[in-house]
Coordinates of C-alpha atoms and ligand atoms in Angstrom, one line a residue:
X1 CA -1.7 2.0 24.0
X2 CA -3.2 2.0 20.7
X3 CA -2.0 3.2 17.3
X4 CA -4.5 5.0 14.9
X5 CA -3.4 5.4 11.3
X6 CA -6.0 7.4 9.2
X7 CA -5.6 7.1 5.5
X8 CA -5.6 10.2 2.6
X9 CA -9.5 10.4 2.3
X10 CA -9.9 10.4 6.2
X11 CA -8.1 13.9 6.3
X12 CA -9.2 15.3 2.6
X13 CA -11.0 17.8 4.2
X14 CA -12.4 19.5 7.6
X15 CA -15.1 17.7 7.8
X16 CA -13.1 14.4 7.5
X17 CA -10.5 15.5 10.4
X18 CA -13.6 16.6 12.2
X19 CA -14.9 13.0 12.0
X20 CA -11.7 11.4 13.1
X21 CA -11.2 13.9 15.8
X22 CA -14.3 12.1 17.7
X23 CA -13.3 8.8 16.8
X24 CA -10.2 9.2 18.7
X25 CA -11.6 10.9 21.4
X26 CA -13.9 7.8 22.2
X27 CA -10.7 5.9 22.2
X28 CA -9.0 8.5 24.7
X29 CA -8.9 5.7 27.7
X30 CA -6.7 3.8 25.3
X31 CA -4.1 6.2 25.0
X32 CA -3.9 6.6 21.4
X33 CA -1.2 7.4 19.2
X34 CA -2.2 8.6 15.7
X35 CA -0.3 8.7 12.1
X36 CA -2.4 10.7 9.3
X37 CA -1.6 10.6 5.4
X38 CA -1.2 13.7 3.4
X39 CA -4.8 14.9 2.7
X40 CA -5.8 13.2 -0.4
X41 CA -4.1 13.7 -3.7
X42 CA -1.4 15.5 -2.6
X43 CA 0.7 13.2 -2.7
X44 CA 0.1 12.7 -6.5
X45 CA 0.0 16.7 -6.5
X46 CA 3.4 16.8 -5.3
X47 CA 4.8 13.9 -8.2
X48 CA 3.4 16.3 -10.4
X49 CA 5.0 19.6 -9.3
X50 CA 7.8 18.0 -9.0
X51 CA 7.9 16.4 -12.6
X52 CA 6.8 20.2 -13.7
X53 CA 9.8 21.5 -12.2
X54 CA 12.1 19.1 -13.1
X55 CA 11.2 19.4 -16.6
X56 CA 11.9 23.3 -16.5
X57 CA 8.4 24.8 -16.3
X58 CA 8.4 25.9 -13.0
X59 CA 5.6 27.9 -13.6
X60 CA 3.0 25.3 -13.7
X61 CA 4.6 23.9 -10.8
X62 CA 4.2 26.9 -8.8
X63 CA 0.7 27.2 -9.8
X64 CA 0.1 23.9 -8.2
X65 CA 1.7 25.1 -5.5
X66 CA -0.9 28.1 -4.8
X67 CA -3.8 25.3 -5.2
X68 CA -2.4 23.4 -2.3
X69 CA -1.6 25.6 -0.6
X70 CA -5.0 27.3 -0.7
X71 CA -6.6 23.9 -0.1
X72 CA -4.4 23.9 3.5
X73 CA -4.7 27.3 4.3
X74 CA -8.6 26.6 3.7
X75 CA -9.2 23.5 6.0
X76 CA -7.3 24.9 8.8
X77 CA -9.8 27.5 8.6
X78 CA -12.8 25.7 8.8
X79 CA -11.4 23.4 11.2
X80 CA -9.7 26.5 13.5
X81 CA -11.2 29.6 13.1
X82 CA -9.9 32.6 11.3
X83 CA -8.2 33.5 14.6
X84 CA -6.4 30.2 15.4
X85 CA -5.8 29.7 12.1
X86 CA -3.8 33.0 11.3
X87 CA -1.9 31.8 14.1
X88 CA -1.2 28.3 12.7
X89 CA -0.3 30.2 9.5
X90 CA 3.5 31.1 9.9
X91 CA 4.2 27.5 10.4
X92 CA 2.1 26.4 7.2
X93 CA 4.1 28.9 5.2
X94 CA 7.2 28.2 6.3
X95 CA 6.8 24.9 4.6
X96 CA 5.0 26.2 1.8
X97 CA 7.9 28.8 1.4
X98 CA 10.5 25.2 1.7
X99 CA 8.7 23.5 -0.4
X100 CA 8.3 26.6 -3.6
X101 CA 12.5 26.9 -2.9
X102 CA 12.8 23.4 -3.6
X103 CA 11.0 23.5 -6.6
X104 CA 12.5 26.5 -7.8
X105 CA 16.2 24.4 -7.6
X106 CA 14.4 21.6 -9.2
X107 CA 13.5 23.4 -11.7
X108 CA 17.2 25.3 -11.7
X109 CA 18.7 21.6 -12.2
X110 CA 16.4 20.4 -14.2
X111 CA 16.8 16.9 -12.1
X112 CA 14.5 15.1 -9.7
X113 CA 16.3 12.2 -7.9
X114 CA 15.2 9.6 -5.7
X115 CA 16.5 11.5 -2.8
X116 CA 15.0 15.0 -3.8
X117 CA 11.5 13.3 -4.9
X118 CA 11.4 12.3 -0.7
X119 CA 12.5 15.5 0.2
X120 CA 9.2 16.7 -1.9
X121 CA 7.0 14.2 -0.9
X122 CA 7.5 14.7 2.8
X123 CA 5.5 17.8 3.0
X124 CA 2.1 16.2 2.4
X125 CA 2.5 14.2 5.5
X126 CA 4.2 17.3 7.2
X127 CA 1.5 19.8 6.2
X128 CA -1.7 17.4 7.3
X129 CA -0.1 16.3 10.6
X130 CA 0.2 19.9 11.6
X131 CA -3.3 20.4 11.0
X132 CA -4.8 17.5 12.8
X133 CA -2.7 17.7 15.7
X134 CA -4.5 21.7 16.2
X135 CA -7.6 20.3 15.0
X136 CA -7.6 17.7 17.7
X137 CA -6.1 20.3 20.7
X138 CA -8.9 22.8 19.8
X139 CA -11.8 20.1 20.5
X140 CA -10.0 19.0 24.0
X141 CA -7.4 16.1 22.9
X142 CA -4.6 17.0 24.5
X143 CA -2.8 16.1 20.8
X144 CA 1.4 16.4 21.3
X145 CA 2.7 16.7 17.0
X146 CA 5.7 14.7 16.7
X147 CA 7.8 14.8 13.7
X148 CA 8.1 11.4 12.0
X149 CA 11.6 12.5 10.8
X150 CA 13.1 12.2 14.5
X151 CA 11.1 9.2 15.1
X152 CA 11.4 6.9 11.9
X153 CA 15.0 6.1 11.4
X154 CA 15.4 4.1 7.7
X155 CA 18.1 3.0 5.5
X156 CA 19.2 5.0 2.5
X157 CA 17.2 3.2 -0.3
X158 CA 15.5 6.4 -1.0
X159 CA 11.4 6.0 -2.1
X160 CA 11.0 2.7 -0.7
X161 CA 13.5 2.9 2.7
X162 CA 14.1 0.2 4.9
X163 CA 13.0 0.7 8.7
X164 CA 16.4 0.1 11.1
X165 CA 14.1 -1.1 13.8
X166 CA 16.4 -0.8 16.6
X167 CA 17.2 2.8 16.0
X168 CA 13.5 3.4 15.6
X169 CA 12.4 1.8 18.9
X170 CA 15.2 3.8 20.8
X171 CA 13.6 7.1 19.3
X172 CA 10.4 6.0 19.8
X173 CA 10.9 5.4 23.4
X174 CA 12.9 8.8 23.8
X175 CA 10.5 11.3 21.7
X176 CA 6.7 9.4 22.2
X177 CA 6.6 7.6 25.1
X178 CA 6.8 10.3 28.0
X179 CA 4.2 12.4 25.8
X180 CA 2.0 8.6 26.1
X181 CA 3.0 8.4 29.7
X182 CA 1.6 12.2 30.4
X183 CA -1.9 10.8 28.5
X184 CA -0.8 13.6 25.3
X185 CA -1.8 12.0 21.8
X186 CA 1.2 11.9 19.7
X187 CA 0.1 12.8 16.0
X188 CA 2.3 11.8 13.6
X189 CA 2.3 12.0 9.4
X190 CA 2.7 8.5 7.9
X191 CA 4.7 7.7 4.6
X192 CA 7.6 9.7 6.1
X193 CA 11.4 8.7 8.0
X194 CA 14.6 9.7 7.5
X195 CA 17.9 8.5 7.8
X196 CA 20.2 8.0 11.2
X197 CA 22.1 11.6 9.3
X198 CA 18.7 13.2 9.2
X199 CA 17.9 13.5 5.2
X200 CA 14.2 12.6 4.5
X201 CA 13.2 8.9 3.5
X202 CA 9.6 7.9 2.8
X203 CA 8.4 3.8 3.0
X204 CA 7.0 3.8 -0.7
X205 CA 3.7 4.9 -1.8
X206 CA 1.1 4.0 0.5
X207 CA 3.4 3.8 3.3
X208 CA 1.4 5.5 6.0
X209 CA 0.1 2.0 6.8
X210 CA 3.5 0.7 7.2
X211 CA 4.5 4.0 9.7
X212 CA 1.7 3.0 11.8
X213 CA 2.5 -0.5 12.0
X214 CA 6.3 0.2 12.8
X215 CA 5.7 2.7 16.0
X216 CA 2.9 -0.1 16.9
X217 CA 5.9 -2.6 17.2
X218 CA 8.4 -0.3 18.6
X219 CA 5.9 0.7 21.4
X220 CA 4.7 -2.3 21.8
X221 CA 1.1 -1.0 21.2
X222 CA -2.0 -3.2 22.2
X223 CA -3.3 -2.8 18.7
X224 CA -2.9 -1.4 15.5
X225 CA -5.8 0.2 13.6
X226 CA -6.1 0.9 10.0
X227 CA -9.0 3.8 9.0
X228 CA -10.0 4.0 5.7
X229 CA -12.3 4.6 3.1
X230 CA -13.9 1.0 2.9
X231 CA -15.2 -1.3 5.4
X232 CA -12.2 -3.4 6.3
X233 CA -10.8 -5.6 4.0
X234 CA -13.3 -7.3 1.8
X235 CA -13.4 -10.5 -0.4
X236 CA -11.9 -7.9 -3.3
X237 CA -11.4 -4.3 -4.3
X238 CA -14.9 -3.0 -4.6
X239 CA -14.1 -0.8 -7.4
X240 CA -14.1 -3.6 -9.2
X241 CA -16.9 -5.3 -7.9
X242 CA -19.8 -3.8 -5.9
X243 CA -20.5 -7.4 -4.5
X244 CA -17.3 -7.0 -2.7
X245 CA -18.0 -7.8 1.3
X246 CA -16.2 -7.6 4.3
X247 CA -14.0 -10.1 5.8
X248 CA -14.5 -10.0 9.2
X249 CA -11.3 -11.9 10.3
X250 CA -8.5 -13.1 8.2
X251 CA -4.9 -14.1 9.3
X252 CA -1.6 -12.3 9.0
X253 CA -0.6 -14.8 6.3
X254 CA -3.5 -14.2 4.3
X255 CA -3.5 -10.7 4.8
X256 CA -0.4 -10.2 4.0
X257 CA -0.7 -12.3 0.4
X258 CA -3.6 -10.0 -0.4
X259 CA -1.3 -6.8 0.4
X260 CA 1.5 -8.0 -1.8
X261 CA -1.1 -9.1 -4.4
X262 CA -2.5 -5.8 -4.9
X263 CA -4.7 -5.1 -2.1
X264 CA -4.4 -1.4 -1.8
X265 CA -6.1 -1.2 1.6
X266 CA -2.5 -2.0 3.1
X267 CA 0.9 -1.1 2.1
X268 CA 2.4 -4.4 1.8
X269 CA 5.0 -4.4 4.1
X270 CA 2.7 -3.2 7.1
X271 CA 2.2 -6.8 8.4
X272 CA 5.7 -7.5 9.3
X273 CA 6.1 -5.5 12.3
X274 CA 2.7 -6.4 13.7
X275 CA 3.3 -10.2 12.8
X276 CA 6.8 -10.0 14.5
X277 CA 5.4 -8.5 17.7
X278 CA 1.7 -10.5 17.3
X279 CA -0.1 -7.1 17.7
X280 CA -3.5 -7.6 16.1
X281 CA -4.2 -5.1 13.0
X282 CA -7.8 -3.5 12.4
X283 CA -8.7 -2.6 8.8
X284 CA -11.9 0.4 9.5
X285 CA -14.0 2.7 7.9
X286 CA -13.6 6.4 8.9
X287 CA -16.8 7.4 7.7
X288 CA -18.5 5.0 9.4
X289 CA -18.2 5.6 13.7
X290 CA -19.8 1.8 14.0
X291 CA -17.3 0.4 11.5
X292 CA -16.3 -3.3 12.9
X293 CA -14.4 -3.9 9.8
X294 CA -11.7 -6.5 10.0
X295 CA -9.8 -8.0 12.4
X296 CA -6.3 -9.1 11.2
X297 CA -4.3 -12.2 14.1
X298 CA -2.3 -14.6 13.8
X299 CA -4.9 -17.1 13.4
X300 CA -8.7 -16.5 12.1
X301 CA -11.3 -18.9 12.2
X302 CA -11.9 -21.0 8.9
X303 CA -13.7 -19.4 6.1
X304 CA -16.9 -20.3 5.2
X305 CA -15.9 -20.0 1.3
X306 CA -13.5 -21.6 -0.2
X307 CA -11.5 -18.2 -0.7
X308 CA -10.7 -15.1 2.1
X309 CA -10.4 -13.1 -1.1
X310 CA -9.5 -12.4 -4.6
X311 CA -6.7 -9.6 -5.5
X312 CA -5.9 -7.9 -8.9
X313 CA -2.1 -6.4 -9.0
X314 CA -1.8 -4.4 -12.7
X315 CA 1.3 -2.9 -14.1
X316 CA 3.0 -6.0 -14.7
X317 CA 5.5 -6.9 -17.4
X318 CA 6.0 -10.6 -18.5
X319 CA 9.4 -11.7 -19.6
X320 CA 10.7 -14.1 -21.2
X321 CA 13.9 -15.6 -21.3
X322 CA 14.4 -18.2 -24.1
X323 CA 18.4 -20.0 -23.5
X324 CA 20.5 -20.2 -27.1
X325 CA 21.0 -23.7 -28.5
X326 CA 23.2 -26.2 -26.8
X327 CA 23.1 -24.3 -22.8
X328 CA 23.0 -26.6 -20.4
X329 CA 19.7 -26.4 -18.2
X330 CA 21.6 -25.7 -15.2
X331 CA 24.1 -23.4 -16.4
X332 CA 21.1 -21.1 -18.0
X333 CA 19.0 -21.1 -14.9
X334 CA 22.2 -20.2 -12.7
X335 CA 23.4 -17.5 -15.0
X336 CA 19.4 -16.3 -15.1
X337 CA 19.2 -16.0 -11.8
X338 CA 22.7 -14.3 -10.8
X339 CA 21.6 -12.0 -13.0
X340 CA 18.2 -11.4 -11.3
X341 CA 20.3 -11.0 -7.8
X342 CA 22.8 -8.4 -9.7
X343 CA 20.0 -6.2 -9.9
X344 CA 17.9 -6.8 -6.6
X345 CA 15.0 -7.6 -9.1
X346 CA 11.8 -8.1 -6.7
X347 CA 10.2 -11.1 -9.2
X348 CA 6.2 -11.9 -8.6
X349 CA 5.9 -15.2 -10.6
X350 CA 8.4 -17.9 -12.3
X351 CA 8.1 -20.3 -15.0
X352 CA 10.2 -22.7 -15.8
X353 CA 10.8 -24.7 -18.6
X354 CA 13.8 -27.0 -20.3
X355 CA 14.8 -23.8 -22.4
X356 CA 13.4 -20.9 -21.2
X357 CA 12.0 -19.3 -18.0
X358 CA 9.1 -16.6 -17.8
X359 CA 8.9 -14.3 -14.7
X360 CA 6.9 -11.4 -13.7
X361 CA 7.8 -7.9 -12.1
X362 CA 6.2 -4.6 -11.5
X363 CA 6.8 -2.7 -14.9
X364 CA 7.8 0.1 -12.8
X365 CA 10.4 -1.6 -11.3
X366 CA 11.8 -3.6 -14.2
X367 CA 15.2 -1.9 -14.5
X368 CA 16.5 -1.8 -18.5
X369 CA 19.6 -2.9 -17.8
X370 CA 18.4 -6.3 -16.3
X371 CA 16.8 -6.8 -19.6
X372 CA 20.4 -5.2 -21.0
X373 CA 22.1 -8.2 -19.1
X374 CA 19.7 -11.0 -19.6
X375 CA 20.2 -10.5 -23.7
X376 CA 23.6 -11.2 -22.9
X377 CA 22.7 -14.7 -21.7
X378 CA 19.4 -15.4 -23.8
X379 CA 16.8 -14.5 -26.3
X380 CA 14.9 -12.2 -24.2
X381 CA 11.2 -10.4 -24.8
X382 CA 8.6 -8.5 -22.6
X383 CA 4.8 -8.4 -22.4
X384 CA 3.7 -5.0 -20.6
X385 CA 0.2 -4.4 -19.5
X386 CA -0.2 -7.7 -17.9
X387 CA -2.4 -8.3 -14.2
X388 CA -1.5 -11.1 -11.7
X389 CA -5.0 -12.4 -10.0
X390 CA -4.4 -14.0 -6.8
X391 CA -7.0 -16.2 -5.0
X392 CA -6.2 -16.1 -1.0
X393 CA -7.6 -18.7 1.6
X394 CA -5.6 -20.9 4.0
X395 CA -8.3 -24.2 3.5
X396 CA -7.3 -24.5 0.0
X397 CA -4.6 -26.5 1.0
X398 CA -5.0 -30.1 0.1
X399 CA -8.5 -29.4 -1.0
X400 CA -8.6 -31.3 -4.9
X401 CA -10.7 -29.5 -7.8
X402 CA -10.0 -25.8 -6.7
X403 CA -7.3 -25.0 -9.5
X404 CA -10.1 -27.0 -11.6
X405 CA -12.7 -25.0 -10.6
X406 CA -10.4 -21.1 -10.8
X407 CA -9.7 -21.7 -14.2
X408 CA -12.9 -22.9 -15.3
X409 CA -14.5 -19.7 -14.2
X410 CA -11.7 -17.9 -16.2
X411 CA -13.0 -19.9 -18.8
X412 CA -16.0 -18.8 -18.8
X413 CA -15.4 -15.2 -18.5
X414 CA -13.1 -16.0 -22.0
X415 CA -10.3 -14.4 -20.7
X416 CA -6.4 -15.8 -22.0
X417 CA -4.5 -17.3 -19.2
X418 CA -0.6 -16.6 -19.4
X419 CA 1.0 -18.0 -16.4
X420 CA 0.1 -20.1 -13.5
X421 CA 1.3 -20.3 -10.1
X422 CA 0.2 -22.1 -7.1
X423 CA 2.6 -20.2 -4.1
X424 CA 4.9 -22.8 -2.3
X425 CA 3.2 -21.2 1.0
X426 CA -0.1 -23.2 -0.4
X427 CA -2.0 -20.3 0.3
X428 CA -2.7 -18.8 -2.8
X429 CA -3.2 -19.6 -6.3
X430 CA -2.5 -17.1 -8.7
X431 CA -2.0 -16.4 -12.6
X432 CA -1.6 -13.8 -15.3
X433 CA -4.0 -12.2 -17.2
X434 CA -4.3 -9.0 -19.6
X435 CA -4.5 -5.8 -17.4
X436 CA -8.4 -5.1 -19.7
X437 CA -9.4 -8.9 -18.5
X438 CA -9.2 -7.5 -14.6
X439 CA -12.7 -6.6 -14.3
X440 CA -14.3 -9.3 -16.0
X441 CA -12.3 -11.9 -14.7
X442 CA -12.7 -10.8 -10.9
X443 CA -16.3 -10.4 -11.2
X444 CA -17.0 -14.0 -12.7
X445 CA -14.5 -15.2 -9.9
X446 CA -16.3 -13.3 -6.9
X447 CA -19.7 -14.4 -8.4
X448 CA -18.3 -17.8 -8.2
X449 CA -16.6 -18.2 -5.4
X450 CA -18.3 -15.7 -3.0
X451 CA -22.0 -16.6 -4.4
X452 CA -24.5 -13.7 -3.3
X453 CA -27.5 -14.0 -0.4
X454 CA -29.9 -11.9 0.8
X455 CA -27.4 -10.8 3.7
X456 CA -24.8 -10.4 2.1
X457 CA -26.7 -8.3 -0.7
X458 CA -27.9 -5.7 1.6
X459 CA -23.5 -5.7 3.3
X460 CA -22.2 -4.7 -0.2
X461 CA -24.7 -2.0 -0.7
X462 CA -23.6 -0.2 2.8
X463 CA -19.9 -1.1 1.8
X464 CA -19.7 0.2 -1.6
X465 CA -20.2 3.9 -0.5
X466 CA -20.6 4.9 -3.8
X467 CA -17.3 4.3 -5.0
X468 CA -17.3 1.1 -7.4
X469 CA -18.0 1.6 -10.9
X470 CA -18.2 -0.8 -13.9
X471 CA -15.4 -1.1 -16.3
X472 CA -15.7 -2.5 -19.8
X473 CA -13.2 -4.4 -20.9
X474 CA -12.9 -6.8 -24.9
X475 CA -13.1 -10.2 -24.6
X476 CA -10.3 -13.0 -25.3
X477 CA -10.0 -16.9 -25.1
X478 CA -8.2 -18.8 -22.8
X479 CA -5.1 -20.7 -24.3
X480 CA -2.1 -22.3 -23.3
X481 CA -1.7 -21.5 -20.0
X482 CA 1.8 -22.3 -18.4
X483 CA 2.4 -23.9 -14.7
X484 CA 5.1 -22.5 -12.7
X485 CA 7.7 -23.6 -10.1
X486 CA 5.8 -21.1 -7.6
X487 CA 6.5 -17.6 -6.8
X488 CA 10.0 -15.9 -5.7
X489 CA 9.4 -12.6 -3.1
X490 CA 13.0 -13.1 -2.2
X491 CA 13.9 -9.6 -3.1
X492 CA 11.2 -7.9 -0.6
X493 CA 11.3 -10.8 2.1
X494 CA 15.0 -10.5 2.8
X495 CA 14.6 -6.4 2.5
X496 CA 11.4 -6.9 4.7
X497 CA 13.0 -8.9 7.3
X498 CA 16.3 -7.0 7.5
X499 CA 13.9 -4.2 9.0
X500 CA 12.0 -5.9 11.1
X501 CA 15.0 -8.0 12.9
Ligands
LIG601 P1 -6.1 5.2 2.4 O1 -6.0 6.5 1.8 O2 -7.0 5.2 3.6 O3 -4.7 4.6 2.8 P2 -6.2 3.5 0.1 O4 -6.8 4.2 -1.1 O5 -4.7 3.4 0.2 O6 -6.8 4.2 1.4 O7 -6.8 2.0 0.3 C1 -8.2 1.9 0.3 C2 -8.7 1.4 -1.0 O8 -8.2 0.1 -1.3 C3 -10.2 1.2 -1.1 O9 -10.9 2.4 -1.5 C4 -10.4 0.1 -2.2 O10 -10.8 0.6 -3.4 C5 -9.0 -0.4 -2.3 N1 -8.9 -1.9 -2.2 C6 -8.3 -2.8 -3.0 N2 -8.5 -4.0 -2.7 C7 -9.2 -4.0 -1.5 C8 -9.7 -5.0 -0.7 N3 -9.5 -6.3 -0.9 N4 -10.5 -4.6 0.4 C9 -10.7 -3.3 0.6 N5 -10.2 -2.3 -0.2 C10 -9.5 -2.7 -1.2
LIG602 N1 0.6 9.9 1.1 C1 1.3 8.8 0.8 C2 0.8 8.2 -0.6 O1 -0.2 8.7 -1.1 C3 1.3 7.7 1.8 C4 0.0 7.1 2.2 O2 -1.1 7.8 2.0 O3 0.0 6.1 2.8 O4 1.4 7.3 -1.1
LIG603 MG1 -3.3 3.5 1.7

């Protein structure tokens, strides 16, 4: 059995679930299971009703509303007929009629919490599913919808939930296998769980990925593939840089760095499950039927550069933590870091020094009252619109002149260097830049490090698809860069391997 996960732009339209629809049925002898994302933009549709609503102008969130729901009401069309479609209809609406009530107390309360915002969100995995599972039954695959809700079974941390996995594979087993075991196609929406009492969860933004890769390991699928709107993973986002090419194989390590380095061709938790259970991942292109893309194992043959790839993750704040006069080294560092654990803050990159200690986080994420509780301990200020660049490749270990040769490039692209970390996992080298320095410093990095050929010319220009553009960005100098003590994931890894255990 095989697990199929098609991304936002893979369903954006008829046409796109018409694609998909024959991609799976070539892969009908495999007994696929399939998990589609909202069509694309809705969910960024629904943040924005919702933020209309909650802000009292329910209006403007109910004209949203009518544009989705048009958009819907539309591809079932094209993809059903008028006929089949008018019959789908009453099950559309019903949601659409859920979803305008929920708005309507939003914007009664005024309030959108955590909770209510998954509640919201769930219907763009809801709506699409519904679709594609018809779509697919109407052109012969005997498609079986299954509702995520009954199947995904996640803790209460509400927008970014934690998959209990043994709950999950027990409803897994009940609810998909015996549809598998009749040769049905379970379709699925992504993104979406809920908990063991039944309220909605979602797995964070992007989180389809991650769905796919959890019923993977609780059915113990023979492989888990990941369509998208690129050609597999590539040697870095080719919106930055139209050189970008594919990577045909890389390992779950390395993968997984990329992910959590900003690699938004995987949600980065998606890994876990598949690495837990060594089911081999697939990054493919959906519009592309001959896609080979990449092939994510355990263990991939050694790259012929010196880097598998080069990431850029933006919104990140810097902060600095500067201990008073006469603190002990130890006693500042201790008190530092309790106050990190306090508050469950999910830190990137750490520098250390005598007196003070810099560390990174998503800006997002950075809660005011760490900051709050660090000024209790220290002088305390934060850099926003910062980028961490991370370098990826397994053979860098041991290898002297590479950190030489990374920040000479940077050099030459003039672009200020904050922080410096070389991972403890020896995989990666990363550092901090100014968010307006991404563009200019991955390109004079890719140029570098994945130098162009005739071959690999003619790869980026099928890969690119249209999609990269150039971005200007000012120019700055490189000074005083800092070396840190390596990185600290501890907040995600001991979420991340709570759920898979
Ligand atoms: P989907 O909707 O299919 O889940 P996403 O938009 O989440 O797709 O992820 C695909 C996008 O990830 C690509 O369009 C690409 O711009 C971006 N991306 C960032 N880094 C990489 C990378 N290293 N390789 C491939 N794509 C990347
Ligand atoms: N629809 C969700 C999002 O846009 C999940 C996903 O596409 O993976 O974040
Ligand atoms: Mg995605």
């Amino acid at each position: 059995m095989i697990v199929m996960k098609f991304g936002g732009t893979s369903v954006e339209s008829a046409e796109a679930i018409e694609r998909i629809a024959k991609i799976v049925a070539r892969q009908r002898k495999r007994l696929p299971l399939v998990v589609v994302s909202a069509m694309a933009k809705v969910t960024d549709q629904l943040v924005s009703m919702g933020q209309e609503a909650a802000s009292g102008d329910c209006d403007a969130a109910i004209e949203l509303l009518r544009a989705m729901r048009e958009r819907h009401f539309q591809a079932a069309k094209e993809l059903l007929g008028a006929k089949r479609a008018a019959s789908l209809a009453p099950r559309l609406g019903s949601h659409f009629a859920e979803l305008e009530n929920l708005l309507r107390g939003l914007a009664a309360v005024r309030e959108l919490t955590p909770r209510g915002s998954d509640y919201l969100l769930s219907f763009g995995e809801l709506l699409s599913s519904i679709i594609v599972a018809d779509a697919f039954t109407l052109r012969g695959l005997s498609a079986a919808w299954v509702d995520s809700r009954e199947c995904l079974v996640t803790d209460s941390s509400f927008t970014r939930a934690v998959p209990q996995m043994a709950e999950t594979r027990e409803h897994c087993k009940k609810k998909i296998a015996p549809l598998i075991a009749k040769k049905r196609i379970p379709v699925l929406g992504g993104f979406i769980a809920a908990t063991c009492a039944g309220i909605p969860t979602t797995l964070g933004r992007g989180g389809s990925d991650y769905s796919a890769a959890i019923v993977g390991a609780a059915l113990d699928a023979d492989q888990i593939e990941i369509w998208t709107d690129v050609e597999g993973m590539m040697t870095t986002d080719p919106r930055l840089c139209p050189g970008a090419r594919t990577i045909k194989q890389i390992s779950f390590n390395e993968a997984a760095e990329l992910a959590y380095f900003g690699a938004k061709v995987l949600h980065p938790a998606t890994l876990l499950p598949a690495i837990h259970k060594d089911i081999p991942v697939y990054v493919l292109n959906s519009r592309n039927l001959k896609s080979t893309g990449t092939e994510i194992t355990a263990h991939a043959p050694p790259s012929r550069d010196t880097f598998r790839a080069i990431t850029a993750k933006t919104g990140i704040s810097i902060v600095n933590v500067v201990a008073s006069r006469g603190v002990g080294v130890h006693a500042f560092l201790r008190s530092v870091f309790e106050t990190m654990d306090r508050h469950s803050a999910s830190v990137d990159i750490v520098a250390i020094s005598e007196v003070s200690l810099s560390f990174t986080m998503e800006s997002k994420r950075l809660p005011q009252a760490l900051l709050n509780d660090l000024e209790q301990i220290a002088e305390v200020n934060c850099e926003q619109n910062q980028a961490i660049i991370c370098l990826v490749g397994e053979d860098i270990h041991g290898k002297p002149g590479i950190a030489a040769s990374v920040f000479n490039t940077v050099a030459k692209a003039d672009v200020n260097v904050r922080m410096i970390s070389q991972g403890a996992s020896e995989i990666n080298i990363s550092f901090v830049i100014s968010e307006a320095d991404v563009p200019k410093a991955v390109r004079h990095l890719h140029d570098h490090f994945f130098p162009e050929t005739m071959d690999t010319r003619a790869a980026a220009r099928a890969n690119v698809n249209g999609r990269s553009r150039r971005v200007r960005t000012k120019a700055s100098s490189v000074v005083g860069a800092r070396i840190s003590t390596g990185r600290s994931r501890f907040a995600l890894q001991t979420k991340a391997a709570a759920a898979v255990s």
